[in-house]
Amino acid sequence: MDKNYYKVNDGMLWEAPDDENDVIWRFKGNPLFDFNKEKRFWHICNSAVAIVGGKYIGVFRCETPDGRPYLYIGKSADGVKWDIDDKAIKFVWKDTGEEFEFDHCYDPRLIKVEDKYFMVFCGHEDSPSIYIATTEDFEKFILYPRCFLPCNRNGVLFPEKFDGKYYMLNRPFSGNGSKDGEIWLSESADLEFWGHHRKVINKFDNGKNYWERIKIGPGPAPIKTDEGWLLIYHGVQSTCNGLCYSMGACLLDLKDPSKVLYKAKRYLISPSEPYECVGFTPNVMFPCAALVDSKGHITVYYGAADVNMGICFTTVDKLLKFVKEYD
Amino acid sequence: MDKNYYKVNDGMLWEAPDDENDVIWRFKGNPLFDFNKEKRFWHICNSAVAIVGGKYIGVFRCETPDGRPYLYIGKSADGVKWDIDDKAIKFVWKDTGEEFEFDHCYDPRLIKVEDKYFMVFCGHEDSPSIYIATTEDFEKFILYPRCFLPCNRNGVLFPEKFDGKYYMLNRPFSGNGSKDGEIWLSESADLEFWGHHRKVINKFDNGKNYWERIKIGPGPAPIKTDEGWLLIYHGVQSTCNGLCYSMGACLLDLKDPSKVLYKAKRYLISPSEPYECVGFTPNVMFPCAALVDSKGHITVYYGAADVNMGICFTTVDKLLKFVKEYD
Amino acid sequence: MDKNYYKVNDGMLWEAPDDENDVIWRFKGNPLFDFNKEKRFWHICNSAVAIVGGKYIGVFRCETPDGRPYLYIGKSADGVKWDIDDKAIKFVWKDTGEEFEFDHCYDPRLIKVEDKYFMVFCGHEDSPSIYIATTEDFEKFILYPRCFLPCNRNGVLFPEKFDGKYYMLNRPFSGNGSKDGEIWLSESADLEFWGHHRKVINKFDNGKNYWERIKIGPGPAPIKTDEGWLLIYHGVQSTCNGLCYSMGACLLDLKDPSKVLYKAKRYLISPSEPYECVGFTPNVMFPCAALVDSKGHITVYYGAADVNMGICFTTVDKLLKFVKEYD
Amino acid sequence: MDKNYYKVNDGMLWEAPDDENDVIWRFKGNPLFDFNKEKRFWHICNSAVAIVGGKYIGVFRCETPDGRPYLYIGKSADGVKWDIDDKAIKFVWKDTGEEFEFDHCYDPRLIKVEDKYFMVFCGHEDSPSIYIATTEDFEKFILYPRCFLPCNRNGVLFPEKFDGKYYMLNRPFSGNGSKDGEIWLSESADLEFWGHHRKVINKFDNGKNYWERIKIGPGPAPIKTDEGWLLIYHGVQSTCNGLCYSMGACLLDLKDPSKVLYKAKRYLISPSEPYECVGFTPNVMFPCAALVDSKGHITVYYGAADVNMGICFTTVDKLLKFVKEYD
Amino acid sequence: MDKNYYKVNDGMLWEAPDDENDVIWRFKGNPLFDFNKEKRFWHICNSAVAIVGGKYIGVFRCETPDGRPYLYIGKSADGVKWDIDDKAIKFVWKDTGEEFEFDHCYDPRLIKVEDKYFMVFCGHEDSPSIYIATTEDFEKFILYPRCFLPCNRNGVLFPEKFDGKYYMLNRPFSGNGSKDGEIWLSESADLEFWGHHRKVINKFDNGKNYWERIKIGPGPAPIKTDEGWLLIYHGVQSTCNGLCYSMGACLLDLKDPSKVLYKAKRYLISPSEPYECVGFTPNVMFPCAALVDSKGHITVYYGAADVNMGICFTTVDKLLKFVKEYD
Amino acid sequence: MDKNYYKVNDGMLWEAPDDENDVIWRFKGNPLFDFNKEKRFWHICNSAVAIVGGKYIGVFRCETPDGRPYLYIGKSADGVKWDIDDKAIKFVWKDTGEEFEFDHCYDPRLIKVEDKYFMVFCGHEDSPSIYIATTEDFEKFILYPRCFLPCNRNGVLFPEKFDGKYYMLNRPFSGNGSKDGEIWLSESADLEFWGHHRKVINKFDNGKNYWERIKIGPGPAPIKTDEGWLLIYHGVQSTCNGLCYSMGACLLDLKDPSKVLYKAKRYLISPSEPYECVGFTPNVMFPCAALVDSKGHITVYYGAADVNMGICFTTVDKLLKFVKEYD
C-alpha cells in the first residue's frame, strides 16, 4: 500500500479531519513502522521529531532485540518514512569532553531554545534521572550533568527563557503512596544547577477527572500562542488489568507558566485503535513531540502501546477552544 | 453495514443460533456502539435494559471523556440502536425529596418487582456501596438510603418478594486475603433496613472451577422458571497479566433462593471475540441484563472489555439443561 | 505484692491521680493478669466489663493456647482480681434456639439499653462481621443474626434508643486503598435489620492528626452527659515497624449523635508503659469498656499489646474539658 | 480457508522462509486451533509434540470449560490438524501401580532418552512440582515420584545420559525478591533421587538483556548438534501492564552441559502476531517442543497467549549462527 | 551475679521445674550471652548444641558486626558459659576437597546418625538452600552438595536410617500465596541424591490452631521414644506488627515417620520473657537443639528474638503426655 | 534521680568510657527526656544540637500530642537538661519575607558554615523534600526554597565550602525496587540552585554488610580531621518484623569529599538498650548531631526508637582507627 494520502503543508505533514468538528484526529498512515521489514528493532516508540532546515529529523527510542531502549537518529523527507541510523547516539560530557554511554535511555523531547537545539530525556546511570544534551549537527550530543536527583522520568524545556532562566516541566517520581506523578516546574540559569521547584499541575483535580487519576506528566514542548502556552501531557488511569495512558491539554500563563489558565477536565484523545490497544504495553498513547506550522496546524507524534509510533493532528485554535470549553 | 440480520421476536430482539447445539451464542451485530460516531462517551458498558410498554429502555453506564462513570437513560426501538440522553440521571432522595449527585456510579440492574421498577447499582459517596432507586417514568429516580455499609459493588433484587420481603443478591468486598467476592443474600421488608445476610453461592467449589477462582458476583435479575430461579453471574480468573471475567449460571430454589439446586462447574461463555479481549480492561464479559420472552428465549446484555456492550442469546431450556448437565 | 493501693468508690474501682492536672492516668495495679499463674490462656485482652447488681462481671477475649480467640465470662469483687470461667460462652440463636459456635470471636462491648444487657462483638463464621447477643444471666447468650455484611470488626450500641431505634457505631473495613477505618452510624428498630448507614467521624481531620492517620474505631459504649455523648475511641498511626493504637475522645450531640460537637485533635493517652509497648502486638492500647459512677468518675478497661488488660482513670468533667480545649 | 500452503519435509512439517535471511519464521497456518469448532476446551496451549513411528503424537495442555488445565493425547497426520482425545491422560504410579489424578497439571515436554519416551511436566498435588512419566503406547503413563520439593514449574530432560545419569534442566521458583527464575541443572541415576543441583544459565546477564530481565526457563528438549546442545528457552520482561514471554537460544557444551558456550543476548522471536498479543494472557510465546529432521530443519511448537498453539521454523545452522553472532 | 543455681544431671544441664505440673519451663540463667562483654558478635542465636565425649560442643549462628550470619564452634563445660571461636567454621567440599565459604549461612542442627555427626543448615551461595556437612573433630567440616533446589531454610536429619535411607524433615519455601511453610520429608541413600518428597505435617489443621497459622518448620532432631519420634518444631502467627514464633510438638510413627500419631493443637511454649519479646526480631523462640539424658530429661536450646540464646527444660514423659492430651 | 554523674569537658558534655578499648559508648544519663514530666510532647527524637556562645542550643523534632512532628528550639546549660519552647519554630521565606508553616517537618541538622548557622531538615509541603534555613538568633529562621524535587528525607551540609560551593550529602528516595537509599552529594553556589549530583556512598558494598543492606543516609555534619571528613551515618537492615537502624562511619577525602577513603564494613553502634529497642519504632538509633571539642572528644546525639533522645561518646582518634581497621 502506498501511503500517499497525506499531504505536506508548509513543509509539515498534516491532514485535514474528516469531520470538521473533530478536535484531534489520527493520521491515516498510522502506525509508522512495519517491523516485518524493520527487523533491527524490537520496538520504536515515545520519540521526538523536529523540522530542521526544512528536513525532518527525529530522535527515536528504539529497543534493540536485546530489549534495551536507547536513542537513535532518524531522518525523513515527509515525516512518515524514516531512515533510522544503525548506531545509537553518542554522548559527550560537556565538562570533560569524554564519551559516555548510558545503561539505557529513552523518552526524548527536542526543544529549540534561542536557536539552539536541546534534547531532554530519561537516562539511567543507576537510577532514572532527567538529562539534557545539546547538539548542532544531530550527530554529536553534548551532555549536561544530570539535572535532578533520582527519580524523574519525564522532562521538557520551554522554548523560551523567562527572566534569563530556563524552565523545565518534569514529573518527579516519589514512590508509591506519595503524591506521585504530577507536573513540577524547575528553573536554571545554566542548565546545570536547578532550583525553585514547585508543583504546577495537579492530577485528577481533587477527584473528578478519572482518566488522569494515577499520574500525569509533560509531553511535547509547550506551544506558544497569543493566549498562553499550550501543553499536551499524558494522563494515566488504572484498571484491574493495568494502566491506560491518554493525552490531555492545558494552557499555562505566557509570562508565568507556573499559572494554569485552563485545564480541560477531559482527555484530548485516548487509545482506541488496535495499534494503541494491543502490544507490548496495551492501551498507551504517549506524546513526545508536536510540530506547529505558521497556520497553527499541529502534528503530534506519540508512542503507541510501547511498540510503535502514531501521529495525530489538531490546530492551535481547536486546542485553545478545547481547554477553555472543558475547563 | 446495515445491521438488519437480526429479528425481533415477540417484541424482543433475538437471533437463532447457527448451530442448534449451542448453549449460548453472540449477536452478529456486536458490539453495539461505534465510538467514532458516538463521541460523547469514552466507554459504554455494564448496562441494564428492559422492555417497558413494548419499548426498549436502558440505563447505561457511560463514562464521559473526563473518565467519570455515571448512569444515563437510553431508548431504542429494537434493542440495538440506542438514543442515549445527553444528561445523566437525576436522583431524588426518597425521604427529603432533595436532588442528589453521586461522586460517580455504575453497573446498574433493572428489576420489576410487583409492577414497580427498581434500579440497583453501585454508587460512591465516598466508598462503593449498593443503592436502590425506583422510577415510574424513567425520568425521576427516587433514591433509597444506601443499603449496606461499604464495600459492595454488585447487587440485584429478585423480581418477587418472599414472605413479604425483598431479597437481594450481592457481593460484599471484604479486602484482599479474605474470602472475598462470593454471592450473599440479604433481606428487607422496606428496602431501607437490611438483615439476615448469608452467603449463598461459593466460588471455585473448593478448588476445581478455575474459571471462577478469584471472585463471583450476581449478574442480571434471576429468571423465574418452573424449576427454580436461573441466575447468570460473573466469575473471575487471574493470569500473570490481569483478570478474566466470564459468565456462569446456576439454579436457585423457587421458594428458598438461598438454596443452590444446580451450579454448572463450567463457564457459560468466556471472552474470545476481539471486542471482549481488547480494550480498556481486556478479557471482560460482564452481564447486567437478561430479557426473556414468552417462549423462553433469553437475550443477555453484557459489558465488553469495559468499553462497549455486547448481546448474546440463549433459552430457558438450554440454561436449565446446562446447569444440570455440568453440576 | 498486695495490690491494695486502689480503692473502690461507690462500688466502682477508682484511683485519684497523682497530679490533679492529669486528664487520664493509669491504674497502679496494671497489668491485670499474671500469665505465670494464669496458664490457661495465651492472651487476655480487649474485653468488656460491667457492674451488674453491684458485682463486677466481664466478658473476656481470651486466646487459648491453640491461639484461638473466644469469649469467656469473668467475675470479680473489685474489678482487678478476676475469676474467669474454664469454658467459653455458649451462644443460642434467637430464632431457632439452636446452639452455635463461632470459628472465633473477639473484642466485645457490653451495653445496657433499657434494662437489658447487650454484647456487641466481632465474630467469624467465615468473614469478620458484627454480631449482637443479649443475656439476662450472663450464662446464656441469645444471638441475633449478623448485623452487617462482611467486613466489620468493631461495633458498639448506644445505651439509649433514638426515636425508637437502636443506634450502632461501627467501623466497616473496606479494603486497602479505600477510605478505610472510619466510624459509621447505623440504625435498627429490631436489632436484625439495619440501615440508614452514614459516616459520622472522620479520621485524621484532613491531614493534621497524625496519631489517628490510619484508622479509627469506636471503643466503649458512649457515656451520656448533659452536654452530649462522650465517645472514647481508638486511633491508629503507622511506623516503618508496624502500627500504634492510641485512645482519643470526642463529644456527640445528645439528640442527634451523628453530629460531632467536639473532637480532640490530640490523643487522650498513648502506649508508653512496658506492658503496652512490648508483647504480641507492640504499642497497643485498645479500649473496650468504660464504667462511670454517680460522681462522674470513669474507669476505662483496655487491651494492652494484644496480651493483657490495663485500666486507666479519668472523669466526665476532665473529658468534657479535654474535647473542647483541643477541638 | 484451506491450509494447504505448508509441506511435509522428511515426514516433518516444515516451511521455507519468505526471506532467506530470517533466523526464525512463523507457520502461515497459525494459530492451530479454531475454538468455534473445538468447543470442548477453553484453551489449548504450551504442549509437547513428537513424531513416533512416522506419525505425529502430542500431549496437549487443554483447559476444559471449568478452567482446569490437564493433559490430553492428540494425534495428527501432518502436525497441523489434530484429533485430541475426549478424556485426559491417566497416570499410574510406578511403585504401586495405582491410578492417580492430579489436582491439575500442565506444560509438558516429551523427550526420548535411549529409546524410551519420557514426559516431564508440572503437576499440582498441592504445590507446583516437576514430575516425570514414561509411556510405551501413549496411553498408559507410568508416574515417578515428584522430582523436587516445591516449587518448580518447568523441567526438561536431556535426550542422552551423561556418565550414566539423567540430566534435567529446570526452573526453581524461589519467591519474589529472590534470584528467582533462572535455569538450573539437576542429576539423577534413577529419575527418583535427584541432586548435584547447580544454576547453569543466568538471566539478564547482569543488567543488559532486558527482554529476559524477570525470569528464564527451559523450553523444548535440548537439540544435539556437533557443536553442542542447542537450548531454546523462554525469557520474560515486565511492563506496567504485565509480562511478555519471548523465546531465546543458547548453546551448551556437549559433554558438560552445565557450561554455556554461547548465549544470544537478544531474543530469538517475540510476540507480535494478534494471536500472540491478544488472549487470556496477552504477549506470550511459550515453546514446549522442537522437532528436528535429518537436514537440520527445526519445527517449534509454542503456546500463544495461553490460548492457542503456534508453530515457527528455523534450522540448526541458523540457530548455531545466531547464538554465536549475538553472544 | 553468679549463675550457680542450675545443676548438671548425668552430665547434662537440667533444672527441675518450680511447679511440678509445668510441661516446659525456662532456665533461670537465660539469656545465655552478655553482649556488653561479648562484643565480637552482633547476635548469637538459633544454634545447635551436642554433648560429645562428655563435653559440650556447639555450632553457633553468630552475626559479626557487619551483620553477616555465619557458623562458629563453641565449647562449654556446663552448657551455659561458652567459649566461642574467633574464626568461623571452614568447609571443605566432599568431592574435591576444596575449601568453600558461603555468602552467609545460619540455623544449624547437629545430628548423630550411626556414630557420625552431621550438621544440617541453611547456606546461601545465591539462594537459600539446605546443606549437610559432617565432621569428626568439629574442626574440619566435609560439605555435601546442596540437597535441594532453592528455596529451603530449615532441615534436620533423623538420628537413624530407615531401610538404609537417611530421612530429612525440611520446610520448602514456595513463595507467598502458595501453601508455604509446612514440613516435608525427603529421603536419600547417600545424602547427595534426594527424592520421595512428601508433606508430612500440615500447619493450622484446617483453620483452628492460630498460633501456627502462617508456617511451621522442623526444630531439633526428632527424639526417639518407645512410642514414636518426638518432634519439637516452630510455628508462626502474624499480627499487624509482624510475626510471632512459638514452639510446638508432635509425635511421629517409629517405623514410618511420615505418619503423625499425635500433634498438639496448642503451642508448647511461646515468647513472653523480655529477651524473647524485645530485640532484633521481637517475639521469637526458635528451637534448634534438644539434649536428652538417660532419665528422659530434655534440655532445649532456642534462639531468642534473633539476638540471644535461651534454654528451656522438659521431659520425654511430659511431652508424650502433652501431644496426646492436646491432639 | 539526680543525673550528676557526667562532667562537662571544655564546655562540652563528655564522659570517658568504662573500658578504654571501647570505640563508642552510651551516656549513663540516657535517655534524655522523661515524658511523665514532659507531657507537652508525644515524642522527642532525631534532633540537632550545637554549642553557640558557650551555651547549648538545640532544634528538636517534637511530636505534639496530635502526632504532628515539628521543630522546636531548646536551650540547655549542660546538654542534658533541656528547656524546650512552647511554640514551634517560625519560618520566614528568604525571598518574600512572608511567614510559612509546613504541614510538618522533622530530622534537623545544624551546621555552621563560615560563621553562619544553617539548619537542613525534611519539610512537607506536600511531598517530603530537603529545606535549608539560616538563623542568627535561633529565633527567626530564614527559609530557602526547597533544594530538590521530592522525595528526599535526609540532608546535611559540609561545614566548609569547596571551590566556593556548598556541598550537601543527601539521601534521595527513589521508590521501592530501585537503588533506593544511598548517599549522594550535590553542589550549589547559592543554596538555591543545585546540581552536579552524584552518588558517593554505596550501601551494602555489593552484598557483605548486612547491617546496612536496606538503605543508608547521612547523619550529623561531617567532622573535619587532618585525614579527611569523618561521616557518621545511619544504616538499615530489615527483619520479618520491621527495620533496624544502626550507626556507621566512613572517611571522605578532605579536598574531594566525593571520594570515600575508608568505610567500615561493620556498624559503629546498634540498638541494644531498652529505650532503643522498645518504643514507637523499635530498634532505632538515628544520629543527627555530633559535637567535637578541641581534644577530639565527640558527643553524638541520636534519636532512640522514634520516642526519645540518647547520647553516645567517642573520639576523633577512635573513629579514624575504626574506619581504617574495618575498611
mmCIF file of N, CA and C in Angstrom, chain C residues 38 40-41 58-60 62 64 68 70-74 83-91 99 101 138-139 141:
data_model
loop_
_atom_site.group_PDB
_atom_site.id
_atom_site.type_symbol
_atom_site.label_atom_id
_atom_site.label_comp_id
_atom_site.label_asym_id
_atom_site.label_seq_id
_atom_site.Cartn_x
_atom_site.Cartn_y
_atom_site.Cartn_z
ATOM 1 N N GLU C 38 -1.824 -17.749 85.565
ATOM 2 C CA GLU C 38 -2.995 -17.981 84.715
ATOM 3 C C GLU C 38 -2.533 -18.633 83.405
ATOM 4 N N ARG C 40 -3.938 -20.945 81.635
ATOM 5 C CA ARG C 40 -4.954 -21.473 80.725
ATOM 6 C C ARG C 40 -5.017 -20.712 79.407
ATOM 7 N N PHE C 41 -4.552 -19.443 79.451
ATOM 8 C CA PHE C 41 -4.744 -18.594 78.280
ATOM 9 C C PHE C 41 -3.415 -18.038 77.773
ATOM 10 N N GLY C 58 -17.505 -9.567 83.630
ATOM 11 C CA GLY C 58 -16.797 -9.191 82.410
ATOM 12 C C GLY C 58 -16.938 -10.260 81.350
ATOM 13 N N VAL C 59 -16.801 -9.836 80.104
ATOM 14 C CA VAL C 59 -16.695 -10.792 79.003
ATOM 15 C C VAL C 59 -15.310 -10.606 78.420
ATOM 16 N N PHE C 60 -14.493 -11.633 78.548
ATOM 17 C CA PHE C 60 -13.090 -11.502 78.220
ATOM 18 C C PHE C 60 -12.757 -12.154 76.890
ATOM 19 N N CYS C 62 -10.268 -14.137 75.432
ATOM 20 C CA CYS C 62 -9.157 -14.999 75.863
ATOM 21 C C CYS C 62 -8.699 -15.809 74.658
ATOM 22 N N THR C 64 -6.955 -19.143 73.886
ATOM 23 C CA THR C 64 -6.463 -20.398 74.429
ATOM 24 C C THR C 64 -5.108 -20.711 73.787
ATOM 25 N N ARG C 68 -6.565 -19.509 69.483
ATOM 26 C CA ARG C 68 -7.911 -19.130 69.038
ATOM 27 C C ARG C 68 -8.546 -18.158 70.027
ATOM 28 N N TYR C 70 -11.604 -16.358 71.781
ATOM 29 C CA TYR C 70 -13.014 -16.598 72.032
ATOM 30 C C TYR C 70 -13.420 -15.796 73.281
ATOM 31 N N LEU C 71 -14.689 -15.839 73.628
ATOM 32 C CA LEU C 71 -15.191 -15.021 74.727
ATOM 33 C C LEU C 71 -15.506 -15.873 75.958
ATOM 34 N N TYR C 72 -15.097 -15.376 77.124
ATOM 35 C CA TYR C 72 -15.257 -16.086 78.389
ATOM 36 C C TYR C 72 -15.815 -15.127 79.439
ATOM 37 N N ILE C 73 -16.693 -15.652 80.289
ATOM 38 C CA ILE C 73 -17.223 -14.842 81.389
ATOM 39 C C ILE C 73 -16.218 -14.816 82.544
ATOM 40 N N GLY C 74 -16.049 -13.633 83.132
ATOM 41 C CA GLY C 74 -15.231 -13.500 84.327
ATOM 42 C C GLY C 74 -16.005 -12.750 85.389
ATOM 43 N N ASP C 83 -12.015 -13.990 88.336
ATOM 44 C CA ASP C 83 -12.176 -15.436 88.120
ATOM 45 C C ASP C 83 -12.790 -15.644 86.747
ATOM 46 N N ILE C 84 -12.028 -16.244 85.891
ATOM 47 C CA ILE C 84 -12.514 -16.453 84.532
ATOM 48 C C ILE C 84 -12.935 -17.900 84.367
ATOM 49 N N ASP C 85 -14.073 -18.081 83.714
ATOM 50 C CA ASP C 85 -14.616 -19.440 83.525
ATOM 51 C C ASP C 85 -13.641 -20.311 82.729
ATOM 52 N N ASP C 86 -13.752 -21.603 82.972
ATOM 53 C CA ASP C 86 -12.944 -22.543 82.189
ATOM 54 C C ASP C 86 -13.498 -22.708 80.784
ATOM 55 N N LYS C 87 -14.791 -22.561 80.670
ATOM 56 C CA LYS C 87 -15.411 -22.798 79.375
ATOM 57 C C LYS C 87 -15.889 -21.497 78.747
ATOM 58 N N ALA C 88 -15.830 -21.476 77.444
ATOM 59 C CA ALA C 88 -16.213 -20.270 76.718
ATOM 60 C C ALA C 88 -17.726 -20.091 76.737
ATOM 61 N N ILE C 89 -18.132 -18.908 76.430
ATOM 62 C CA ILE C 89 -19.553 -18.561 76.297
ATOM 63 C C ILE C 89 -20.244 -19.486 75.302
ATOM 64 N N LYS C 90 -21.492 -19.826 75.615
ATOM 65 C CA LYS C 90 -22.315 -20.580 74.662
ATOM 66 C C LYS C 90 -23.315 -19.612 74.039
ATOM 67 N N PHE C 91 -23.439 -19.687 72.747
ATOM 68 C CA PHE C 91 -24.416 -18.859 72.061
ATOM 69 C C PHE C 91 -25.602 -19.702 71.621
ATOM 70 N N GLU C 99 -27.875 -24.041 69.540
ATOM 71 C CA GLU C 99 -26.553 -23.583 69.964
ATOM 72 C C GLU C 99 -25.684 -23.283 68.743
ATOM 73 N N GLU C 101 -21.485 -22.145 67.601
ATOM 74 C CA GLU C 101 -20.105 -21.847 67.980
ATOM 75 C C GLU C 101 -19.427 -21.149 66.803
ATOM 76 N N PHE C 138 -25.971 -13.701 82.148
ATOM 77 C CA PHE C 138 -24.559 -13.838 81.793
ATOM 78 C C PHE C 138 -24.122 -15.297 81.739
ATOM 79 N N GLU C 139 -25.070 -16.137 81.419
ATOM 80 C CA GLU C 139 -24.728 -17.542 81.170
ATOM 81 C C GLU C 139 -25.188 -17.942 79.775
ATOM 82 N N PHE C 141 -26.406 -16.704 76.164
ATOM 83 C CA PHE C 141 -26.365 -15.516 75.288
ATOM 84 C C PHE C 141 -27.198 -15.773 74.033
#
